[in-house]
Amino acid sequence: DKKPVFSVDFNKEGELVTCGADKEVRLWRIMEKAKGTQGSQGNEKGTTTAPGGAEPEVGVEYLCNLSAHSKGVNVVRFSPDGNTIVSAGDSGEVVVWRKRPGAGGSLGRDGTKAATPSKGGPDQAADPWAQDSAWKAVGTLRGQTDDVQDLAWSPDGSALVTGSVENVAIMWDATRHKHLARLDGHHHYVQGVAWDPKGEFVVTQSADRSCRVYAPKPQNAPRMPQNAPERPKTHQNAPERPRTHQ
């Protein structure tokens, strides 16, 4: 496919996930490769040559396609433990995928089963619901209604945040797939989101030339009703000057 790739991510087991304008999420594995051997598709396409003409000792193996999106996929991220993927794209589509232990296929680095590649290679989608697929769509996050530009997991994998061209970001419960809080205040597209390594702050970056810092509610605090989530406190990077009386 000649359509652009928009996002890539790794997990700790050497698996690589990609997505793009072709509406597909693709799984790959980076693996050690014997010198002089060919790629997983039976040719040298996509490989590089080491100095002196020797073949590299690292190869890329195509695993499968994950098909659920109806439009382009803009961003994809593994969870911190590597067992869940969230992909997000145009029209607010956010899909949650989970690895199914014990599925058929070749063994990965950690000895777990990986998805069986489709015979036609990455251009021929594998059914994500097939019995031999190691990944399955387990839910969707419903709340964003326009293109999602970025997403980020909390460090402990319990929550995530998405940002969209609706000028807002949304925090989600990653287990229950429920809306937790709406992070607003921007006046243009939210194009980037990040969670700090300690899980104390979320930062959003927008085309309105500002970044906003949010302090998520502590996990041990009582939950607000889902139909009226409490909005986290925010700290703007350019606070308004206090008014003066002459």
XYZ file of N, CA and C in Angstrom:
738
model
N 0.840 -1.181 0.000
C 0.000 0.000 0.000
C 0.884 1.243 0.000
N 0.535 2.240 -0.812
C 1.352 3.441 -0.930
C 0.862 4.578 -0.053
N -0.130 4.347 0.790
C -0.637 5.397 1.663
C 0.301 5.604 2.844
N 0.319 6.835 3.404
C 1.310 7.150 4.448
C 1.075 6.432 5.766
N 2.171 6.207 6.483
C 2.146 5.675 7.848
C 2.162 6.873 8.793
N 1.264 6.879 9.781
C 1.127 8.029 10.671
C 1.736 7.831 12.046
N 1.856 6.575 12.517
C 2.296 6.372 13.897
C 2.918 4.989 14.056
N 3.898 4.880 14.956
C 4.535 3.603 15.279
C 4.770 3.541 16.785
N 4.875 2.317 17.321
C 5.182 2.166 18.739
C 5.764 0.774 18.978
N 6.594 0.651 20.007
C 7.206 -0.611 20.421
C 6.642 -1.045 21.760
N 6.674 -2.365 22.013
C 6.526 -2.848 23.384
C 7.847 -3.474 23.826
N 7.895 -3.928 25.079
C 9.156 -4.419 25.631
C 9.593 -5.754 25.039
N 8.689 -6.431 24.340
C 8.993 -7.757 23.801
C 9.496 -7.709 22.360
N 9.747 -6.494 21.861
C 10.255 -6.370 20.506
C 9.182 -6.365 19.441
N 7.910 -6.240 19.831
C 6.830 -6.138 18.862
C 6.650 -4.678 18.462
N 6.352 -4.460 17.198
C 6.191 -3.132 16.633
C 4.781 -3.024 16.073
N 4.116 -1.907 16.315
C 2.781 -1.676 15.769
C 2.810 -0.396 14.947
N 2.145 -0.417 13.785
C 2.086 0.737 12.906
C 0.643 0.986 12.492
N 0.360 2.211 12.053
C -0.970 2.538 11.534
C -0.842 3.668 10.540
N -1.904 3.888 9.757
C -1.830 4.945 8.763
C -3.135 5.199 8.047
N -2.999 5.832 6.887
C -4.155 6.272 6.112
C -4.924 5.127 5.476
N -4.364 3.915 5.488
C -5.055 2.767 4.870
C -6.073 2.117 5.796
N -6.324 2.705 6.986
C -7.321 2.256 7.965
C -6.872 1.025 8.748
N -5.651 0.541 8.518
C -5.192 -0.700 9.144
C -4.213 -0.439 10.284
N -4.243 -1.334 11.264
C -3.205 -1.416 12.294
C -2.431 -2.694 12.005
N -1.105 -2.620 11.944
C -0.292 -3.782 11.577
C 0.682 -4.119 12.705
N 0.834 -5.405 12.942
C 1.765 -5.903 13.958
C 2.980 -6.513 13.288
N 4.159 -6.202 13.836
C 5.437 -6.718 13.356
C 6.251 -7.164 14.562
N 7.307 -7.938 14.327
C 8.224 -8.290 15.396
C 9.642 -8.077 14.922
N 10.429 -7.393 15.733
C 11.862 -7.235 15.482
C 12.551 -8.434 16.100
N 13.338 -9.151 15.299
C 13.940 -10.387 15.792
C 15.358 -10.531 15.266
N 16.118 -11.361 15.951
C 17.461 -11.680 15.493
C 17.366 -12.545 14.242
N 18.286 -12.332 13.319
C 18.217 -12.992 12.027
C 19.608 -13.495 11.653
N 19.690 -14.742 11.213
C 20.974 -15.309 10.816
C 21.530 -14.566 9.613
N 22.836 -14.426 9.546
C 23.458 -13.726 8.438
C 23.167 -14.438 7.118
N 22.847 -13.630 6.108
C 22.645 -14.177 4.776
C 21.267 -14.738 4.528
N 20.365 -14.731 5.552
C 19.025 -15.262 5.339
C 18.131 -14.167 4.784
N 17.004 -14.575 4.183
C 16.095 -13.626 3.599
C 15.039 -13.197 4.601
N 14.276 -12.116 4.267
C 13.227 -11.607 5.130
C 12.075 -12.587 5.215
N 11.125 -12.291 6.095
C 10.010 -13.200 6.349
C 9.103 -13.357 5.137
N 9.162 -12.416 4.170
C 8.331 -12.516 2.985
C 9.070 -13.151 1.808
N 10.276 -13.670 2.046
C 11.000 -14.392 1.014
C 11.803 -13.523 0.076
N 12.094 -12.282 0.457
C 12.947 -11.427 -0.364
C 13.704 -10.478 0.537
N 14.499 -9.614 -0.080
C 15.336 -8.704 0.677
C 14.684 -7.332 0.830
N 13.417 -7.197 0.487
C 12.740 -5.919 0.562
C 12.680 -5.439 2.006
N 13.103 -4.184 2.220
C 13.031 -3.597 3.543
C 14.262 -3.849 4.394
N 15.254 -4.614 3.895
C 16.459 -4.856 4.674
C 17.534 -3.861 4.284
N 18.570 -3.762 5.117
C 19.699 -2.890 4.830
C 20.968 -3.726 4.805
N 22.015 -3.175 4.238
C 23.280 -3.880 4.139
C 24.286 -3.271 5.101
N 24.912 -4.083 5.917
C 25.893 -3.613 6.883
C 27.192 -3.280 6.171
N 28.085 -2.484 6.817
C 29.389 -2.163 6.212
C 30.138 -3.418 5.800
N 30.754 -3.362 4.621
C 31.492 -4.508 4.112
C 30.632 -5.488 3.353
N 29.334 -5.213 3.198
C 28.461 -6.083 2.425
C 27.821 -7.206 3.226
N 28.100 -7.307 4.538
C 27.530 -8.378 5.352
C 26.069 -8.078 5.663
N 25.275 -9.143 5.761
C 23.870 -8.972 6.080
C 23.706 -8.622 7.563
N 22.725 -7.773 7.923
C 22.495 -7.455 9.330
C 21.973 -8.675 10.081
N 22.078 -8.642 11.393
C 21.620 -9.751 12.218
C 20.258 -9.491 12.840
N 19.586 -8.450 12.385
C 18.257 -8.126 12.885
C 17.293 -8.085 11.712
N 16.125 -8.711 11.864
C 15.121 -8.728 10.813
C 13.775 -8.283 11.344
N 12.850 -8.010 10.434
C 11.484 -7.618 10.774
C 10.527 -8.663 10.234
N 9.716 -9.236 11.110
C 8.741 -10.248 10.720
C 7.343 -9.674 10.802
N 6.597 -9.747 9.712
C 5.200 -9.313 9.702
C 4.345 -10.336 10.438
N 3.453 -9.869 11.309
C 2.598 -10.762 12.086
C 1.162 -10.767 11.580
N 0.480 -9.619 11.603
C -0.918 -9.604 11.193
C -1.438 -8.188 11.044
N -2.622 -8.058 10.487
C -3.378 -6.810 10.426
C -4.477 -6.847 11.470
N -4.786 -5.687 12.051
C -5.932 -5.533 12.932
C -6.885 -4.562 12.246
N -8.030 -5.065 11.828
C -8.963 -4.277 11.021
C -10.241 -4.004 11.793
N -10.483 -2.733 12.112
C -11.728 -2.337 12.765
C -12.099 -0.902 12.415
N -11.120 -0.105 12.001
C -11.366 1.299 11.695
C -12.003 1.451 10.322
N -12.879 2.447 10.198
C -13.515 2.737 8.918
C -12.849 3.907 8.205
N -11.950 4.610 8.927
C -11.225 5.735 8.334
C -9.763 5.657 8.765
N -8.979 6.641 8.331
C -7.562 6.631 8.632
C -7.274 6.556 10.122
N -6.169 5.867 10.469
C -5.749 5.702 11.867
C -4.553 6.611 12.104
N -4.692 7.565 13.016
C -3.680 8.597 13.209
C -2.634 8.273 14.263
N -2.985 7.460 15.247
C -2.051 7.195 16.341
C -2.341 5.829 16.936
N -1.271 5.138 17.354
C -1.412 3.824 17.982
C -0.368 3.701 19.083
N -0.760 3.127 20.230
C 0.148 3.009 21.366
C -0.075 1.684 22.104
N 1.027 1.008 22.460
C 0.980 -0.127 23.373
C 0.773 0.373 24.801
N 0.100 -0.427 25.620
C 0.029 -0.158 27.049
C 1.401 -0.408 27.668
N 1.650 0.095 28.877
C 2.963 -0.112 29.505
C 3.374 -1.575 29.621
N 2.416 -2.498 29.828
C 2.778 -3.912 29.933
C 2.845 -4.609 28.573
N 2.480 -3.899 27.499
C 2.594 -4.444 26.158
C 1.488 -5.378 25.727
N 0.480 -5.595 26.578
C -0.571 -6.562 26.269
C -1.861 -5.934 25.739
N -1.901 -4.618 25.658
C -3.065 -3.915 25.123
C -2.588 -2.854 24.143
N -3.352 -2.663 23.082
C -3.084 -1.616 22.099
C -4.324 -0.742 22.015
N -4.112 0.558 21.925
C -5.206 1.475 21.608
C -4.837 2.207 20.334
N -5.765 2.210 19.381
C -5.575 2.919 18.113
C -6.691 3.934 17.964
N -6.356 5.122 17.427
C -7.339 6.191 17.302
C -7.159 6.896 15.977
N -8.285 7.392 15.439
C -8.192 8.006 14.129
C -9.290 9.002 13.847
N -9.610 9.130 12.563
C -10.580 10.111 12.110
C -11.977 9.774 12.614
N -12.803 10.814 12.707
C -14.193 10.707 13.180
C -14.301 10.232 14.624
N -13.227 10.355 15.394
C -13.276 10.012 16.811
C -13.204 8.537 17.120
N -12.842 7.698 16.153
C -12.769 6.258 16.393
C -11.579 5.918 17.296
N -11.845 5.260 18.414
C -10.808 4.803 19.342
C -11.091 3.344 19.663
N -10.181 2.452 19.278
C -10.391 1.012 19.415
C -9.369 0.430 20.387
N -9.828 -0.452 21.266
C -8.959 -1.127 22.235
C -8.760 -2.565 21.770
N -7.491 -2.994 21.679
C -7.133 -4.355 21.276
C -6.396 -5.026 22.425
N -6.622 -6.325 22.603
C -5.940 -7.036 23.681
C -5.333 -8.331 23.165
N -4.155 -8.632 23.661
C -3.479 -9.878 23.292
C -4.143 -11.042 23.998
N -4.406 -12.104 23.244
C -5.041 -13.294 23.818
C -3.982 -14.360 24.078
N -3.677 -14.677 25.323
C -2.651 -15.688 25.623
C -3.052 -17.051 25.092
N -2.067 -17.798 24.615
C -2.325 -19.142 24.143
C -2.833 -19.230 22.727
N -2.859 -18.110 21.980
C -3.323 -18.162 20.591
C -2.291 -18.848 19.716
N -2.720 -19.343 18.543
C -1.818 -20.028 17.626
C -0.846 -19.078 16.979
N 0.214 -19.602 16.397
C 1.191 -18.778 15.703
C 2.597 -19.068 16.171
N 3.546 -18.313 15.647
C 4.947 -18.507 15.995
C 5.231 -17.926 17.363
N 6.305 -18.394 17.995
C 6.656 -17.941 19.323
C 7.399 -16.622 19.270
N 7.041 -15.728 20.196
C 7.740 -14.466 20.305
C 8.963 -14.608 21.193
N 9.594 -13.478 21.464
C 10.823 -13.483 22.273
C 10.594 -14.054 23.667
N 9.411 -13.767 24.227
C 9.163 -14.189 25.604
C 8.514 -15.565 25.675
N 8.369 -16.245 24.514
C 7.785 -17.566 24.511
C 6.287 -17.583 24.361
N 5.633 -16.412 24.324
C 4.193 -16.379 24.125
C 3.867 -16.530 22.653
N 2.633 -16.915 22.366
C 2.235 -17.121 20.990
C 1.997 -15.788 20.291
N 2.447 -15.701 19.051
C 2.215 -14.509 18.257
C 1.229 -14.829 17.157
N 0.655 -13.790 16.547
C -0.336 -13.999 15.506
C 0.288 -14.638 14.274
N -0.491 -15.459 13.579
C -0.019 -16.097 12.365
C -0.111 -15.131 11.199
N 0.982 -14.892 10.440
C 0.912 -13.967 9.319
C -0.052 -14.464 8.256
N -0.745 -13.522 7.596
C -1.590 -13.905 6.478
C -0.720 -14.286 5.300
N -1.182 -15.200 4.460
C -0.371 -15.710 3.369
C -0.018 -14.634 2.350
N -0.844 -13.614 2.247
C -0.588 -12.573 1.269
C 0.323 -11.480 1.772
N 0.845 -11.593 2.999
C 1.723 -10.569 3.527
C 0.924 -9.403 4.085
N 1.587 -8.281 4.408
C 0.935 -7.165 5.071
C -0.124 -6.475 4.229
N -0.135 -6.678 2.906
C -1.140 -6.038 2.060
C -2.441 -6.815 2.037
N -2.480 -7.981 2.679
C -3.681 -8.804 2.714
C -4.066 -9.010 4.170
N -5.140 -8.349 4.604
C -5.478 -8.273 6.027
C -5.816 -9.635 6.609
N -5.323 -9.863 7.838
C -5.709 -11.053 8.597
C -6.917 -10.707 9.448
N -7.832 -11.627 9.616
C -9.043 -11.395 10.390
C -8.702 -11.313 11.871
N -8.914 -10.133 12.537
C -8.541 -10.020 13.949
C -9.391 -10.882 14.861
N -10.522 -11.401 14.375
C -11.376 -12.252 15.171
C -11.130 -13.731 14.894
N -10.178 -14.049 13.988
C -9.905 -15.439 13.644
C -9.351 -16.177 14.859
N -9.510 -17.473 14.864
C -9.108 -18.289 16.014
C -7.610 -18.236 16.250
N -6.812 -18.063 15.154
C -5.365 -18.088 15.321
C -4.775 -16.700 15.505
N -5.588 -15.683 15.724
C -5.070 -14.341 15.940
C -4.754 -14.131 17.408
N -3.589 -13.547 17.700
C -3.200 -13.290 19.081
C -3.800 -12.001 19.611
N -4.390 -11.181 18.737
C -4.966 -9.906 19.154
C -6.435 -9.837 18.766
N -7.224 -9.219 19.630
C -8.659 -9.130 19.392
C -9.166 -7.764 19.845
N -10.079 -7.180 19.065
C -10.731 -5.934 19.469
C -11.669 -6.231 20.632
N -11.475 -5.540 21.752
C -12.264 -5.829 22.950
C -13.162 -4.667 23.360
N -13.089 -3.551 22.657
C -13.954 -2.435 23.012
C -13.599 -1.176 22.260
N -14.463 -0.176 22.391
C -14.225 1.139 21.812
C -14.444 2.197 22.881
N -13.759 3.314 22.744
C -13.928 4.447 23.645
C -14.786 5.477 22.925
N -15.988 5.712 23.436
C -16.941 6.586 22.765
C -17.055 7.913 23.517
N -16.764 8.980 22.799
C -16.806 10.302 23.412
C -16.259 11.369 22.496
N -15.162 11.058 21.804
C -14.632 11.975 20.809
C -15.475 11.837 19.533
N -15.823 12.952 18.921
C -16.658 12.913 17.727
C -15.940 13.404 16.480
N -14.685 13.827 16.636
C -13.914 14.267 15.479
C -12.513 13.682 15.569
N -11.677 13.958 14.581
C -10.390 13.286 14.428
C -9.542 13.336 15.700
N -9.089 12.173 16.160
C -8.184 12.077 17.304
C -6.748 12.163 16.788
N -5.971 13.070 17.351
C -4.619 13.339 16.880
C -3.529 12.640 17.683
N -3.793 12.378 18.968
C -2.748 11.772 19.803
C -3.402 11.086 20.994
N -2.657 10.156 21.616
C -3.107 9.504 22.840
C -1.898 9.116 23.666
N -2.107 8.940 24.958
C -1.022 8.549 25.863
C -1.587 7.740 27.013
N -0.824 6.716 27.450
C -1.198 5.882 28.591
C -0.654 6.492 29.876
N -1.371 6.262 30.973
C -0.810 6.572 32.283
C 0.307 5.572 32.567
N 1.275 5.919 33.405
C 2.402 5.015 33.662
C 2.004 3.638 34.186
N 0.910 3.556 34.951
C 0.495 2.260 35.493
C -0.479 1.521 34.576
N -0.841 2.121 33.431
C -1.722 1.455 32.478
C -3.186 1.448 32.869
N -3.561 2.173 33.912
C -4.951 2.156 34.366
C -5.836 3.150 33.624
N -5.220 4.116 32.972
C -5.987 5.158 32.301
C -5.227 5.623 31.068
N -5.907 6.373 30.218
C -5.256 6.978 29.062
C -5.959 8.273 28.733
N -5.309 9.085 27.899
C -5.859 10.367 27.496
C -5.749 10.493 25.986
N -6.792 11.045 25.356
C -6.810 11.281 23.924
C -7.022 12.763 23.666
N -6.457 13.261 22.572
C -6.645 14.658 22.172
C -7.142 14.722 20.749
N -8.035 15.680 20.450
C -8.664 15.704 19.136
C -8.802 17.114 18.592
N -9.293 17.190 17.348
C -9.507 18.478 16.699
C -10.773 19.164 17.198
N -11.427 18.582 18.199
C -12.561 19.234 18.863
C -12.093 20.260 19.889
N -10.773 20.453 20.003
C -10.153 21.385 20.951
C -10.181 20.868 22.383
N -10.429 19.566 22.573
C -10.482 19.001 23.918
C -9.671 17.706 23.986
N -9.337 17.321 25.210
C -8.770 15.996 25.486
C -9.709 15.296 26.456
N -9.696 13.973 26.413
C -10.568 13.191 27.303
C -9.723 12.139 28.011
N -9.948 11.997 29.318
C -9.319 10.932 30.097
C -10.275 9.757 30.182
N -9.703 8.521 30.112
C -10.500 7.304 30.067
C -10.013 6.296 31.105
N -10.943 5.516 31.616
C -10.615 4.339 32.416
C -10.258 3.226 31.439
N -9.023 2.764 31.459
C -8.552 1.808 30.460
C -9.148 0.419 30.632
N -9.608 0.079 31.819
C -10.188 -1.237 32.070
C -11.669 -1.292 31.725
N -12.405 -0.291 32.173
C -13.852 -0.281 31.951
C -14.252 0.431 30.660
N -13.261 1.076 29.999
C -13.513 1.800 28.748
C -14.540 2.912 28.957
N -14.453 3.588 30.117
C -15.400 4.636 30.459
C -14.722 5.998 30.502
N -15.522 7.024 30.209
C -15.089 8.412 30.268
C -14.843 8.821 31.725
N -13.679 9.425 32.019
C -13.372 9.879 33.365
C -13.474 11.390 33.503
N -12.898 12.130 32.555
C -12.894 13.589 32.670
C -12.666 14.215 31.301
N -13.199 15.394 31.139
C -13.022 16.180 29.918
C -12.037 17.306 30.221
N -10.965 17.390 29.471
C -9.922 18.394 29.685
C -10.072 19.458 28.599
N -10.697 20.574 28.950
C -10.926 21.600 27.949
C -10.161 22.864 28.302
N -10.354 23.897 27.497
C -9.647 25.152 27.711
C -8.886 25.621 26.497
N -8.580 24.702 25.560
C -7.888 25.102 24.345
C -8.856 25.749 23.357
N -8.294 26.573 22.468
C -9.093 27.274 21.474
C -8.799 26.801 20.057
N -8.045 25.725 19.950
C -7.753 25.145 18.629
C -7.462 23.662 18.845
N -7.121 22.967 17.756
C -6.906 21.523 17.809
C -5.932 21.120 18.908
N -6.252 20.031 19.614
C -5.297 19.412 20.535
C -4.514 18.376 19.737
N -3.226 18.638 19.539
C -2.402 17.823 18.643
C -1.428 16.911 19.370
N -1.250 17.103 20.671
C -0.334 16.253 21.416
C -0.747 16.134 22.870
N -0.575 14.938 23.446
C -0.867 14.713 24.861
C 0.261 13.873 25.454
N 0.520 14.070 26.746
C 1.569 13.300 27.431
C 1.229 13.174 28.902
N 1.639 12.032 29.476
C 1.441 11.765 30.908
C 2.820 11.714 31.546
N 3.019 12.435 32.641
C 4.354 12.435 33.233
C 4.652 11.082 33.872
N 5.938 10.683 33.976
C 6.302 9.329 34.432
C 5.790 8.964 35.818
N 5.516 9.944 36.667
C 4.994 9.661 38.000
C 3.470 9.610 38.035
N 2.826 9.916 36.927
C 1.370 9.858 36.859
C 0.663 11.005 37.536
N 1.382 12.096 37.835
C 0.777 13.200 38.560
C 0.157 14.252 37.657
N 0.677 14.380 36.428
C 0.223 15.450 35.553
C 0.005 14.943 34.135
N -0.936 15.576 33.446
C -1.160 15.372 32.023
C -0.931 16.717 31.337
N -0.225 16.700 30.208
C 0.026 17.916 29.446
C -0.610 17.784 28.071
N -1.289 18.838 27.643
C -1.861 18.876 26.299
C -1.212 20.013 25.520
N -1.022 19.797 24.246
C -0.382 20.781 23.366
C -1.321 21.057 22.206
N -1.495 22.348 21.860
C -2.526 22.719 20.899
C -2.002 23.650 19.822
N -2.766 23.714 18.713
C -2.462 24.644 17.636
C -2.755 26.087 18.032
N -3.328 26.297 19.223
C -3.533 27.671 19.695
C -2.271 28.238 20.335
N -1.152 27.536 20.166
C 0.174 27.953 20.643
C 0.276 27.959 22.163
N -0.410 27.023 22.784
C -0.323 26.905 24.233
C -0.233 25.445 24.637
N 0.307 25.230 25.831
C 0.280 23.927 26.489
C -0.450 24.118 27.813
N -1.228 23.120 28.179
C -1.956 23.181 29.445
C -1.576 21.965 30.285
N -1.395 22.196 31.584
C -1.008 21.142 32.523
C -2.188 20.849 33.437
N -2.579 19.576 33.502
C -3.715 19.149 34.307
C -3.221 18.233 35.427
N -3.862 18.331 36.588
C -3.560 17.451 37.714
C -4.713 16.469 37.863
N -4.553 15.230 37.355
C -5.647 14.254 37.466
C -6.018 14.002 38.908
N -7.288 13.632 39.106
C -7.779 13.355 40.449
C -7.103 12.109 41.011
N -6.666 12.099 42.285
C -6.031 10.910 42.873
C -6.916 9.679 42.762
N -6.284 8.522 42.588
C -7.034 7.277 42.427
C -7.862 6.922 43.656
N -7.387 7.306 44.858
C -8.098 6.931 46.077
C -9.219 7.903 46.443
N -9.401 8.949 45.635
C -10.477 9.895 45.917
C -11.803 9.321 45.440
N -12.912 9.697 46.058
C -14.216 9.174 45.622
C -14.527 9.598 44.202
N -15.122 8.683 43.441
C -15.459 8.952 42.046
C -16.706 9.832 41.959
N -16.693 10.722 40.966
C -17.867 11.521 40.671
C -18.789 10.708 39.777
N -20.089 11.016 39.750
C -20.992 10.318 38.835
C -20.525 10.471 37.398
N -20.681 9.428 36.588
C -20.169 9.434 35.222
C -20.833 10.500 34.368
N -22.074 10.875 34.698
C -22.751 11.868 33.882
C -22.355 13.301 34.240
N -21.530 13.442 35.299
C -21.065 14.773 35.663
C -19.665 14.665 36.239
N -18.657 14.271 35.403
C -17.292 14.102 35.896
C -16.674 15.425 36.332
N -15.920 15.386 37.403
C -15.252 16.584 37.879
C -14.114 16.940 36.941
N -13.962 18.185 36.636
C -12.896 18.622 35.744
C -11.626 18.866 36.546
N -10.499 18.284 36.115
C -9.259 18.467 36.863
C -8.816 19.930 36.876
N -8.048 20.281 37.881
C -7.471 21.615 37.929
C -6.457 21.771 36.800
N -6.334 22.969 36.287
C -5.404 23.216 35.196
C -4.455 24.332 35.567
N -3.276 24.293 34.943
C -2.271 25.326 35.128
C -1.842 25.772 33.744
N -2.117 26.989 33.368
C -1.759 27.460 32.039
C -0.306 27.895 32.018
N 0.305 27.773 30.832
C 1.710 28.159 30.698
C 1.875 29.669 30.622
N 0.787 30.419 30.438
C 0.866 31.872 30.368
C -0.300 32.456 31.173
N -0.200 32.460 32.522
C -1.336 32.890 33.345
C -1.693 34.354 33.100
N -2.972 34.630 33.214
C -3.446 36.017 33.001
C -2.969 36.903 34.132
N -2.536 38.116 33.787
C -2.063 39.049 34.797
C -3.242 39.571 35.629
N -3.029 39.753 36.925
C -4.129 40.270 37.767
C -4.526 41.678 37.349
N -5.790 41.965 37.453
C -6.272 43.298 37.088
C -5.856 44.305 38.150
N -5.636 45.510 37.711
C -5.261 46.586 38.638
C -6.286 47.700 38.546
N -6.428 48.452 39.619
C -7.360 49.588 39.689
C -6.559 50.866 39.870
N -6.698 51.764 38.919
C -5.929 53.014 38.997
C -6.680 54.077 39.800
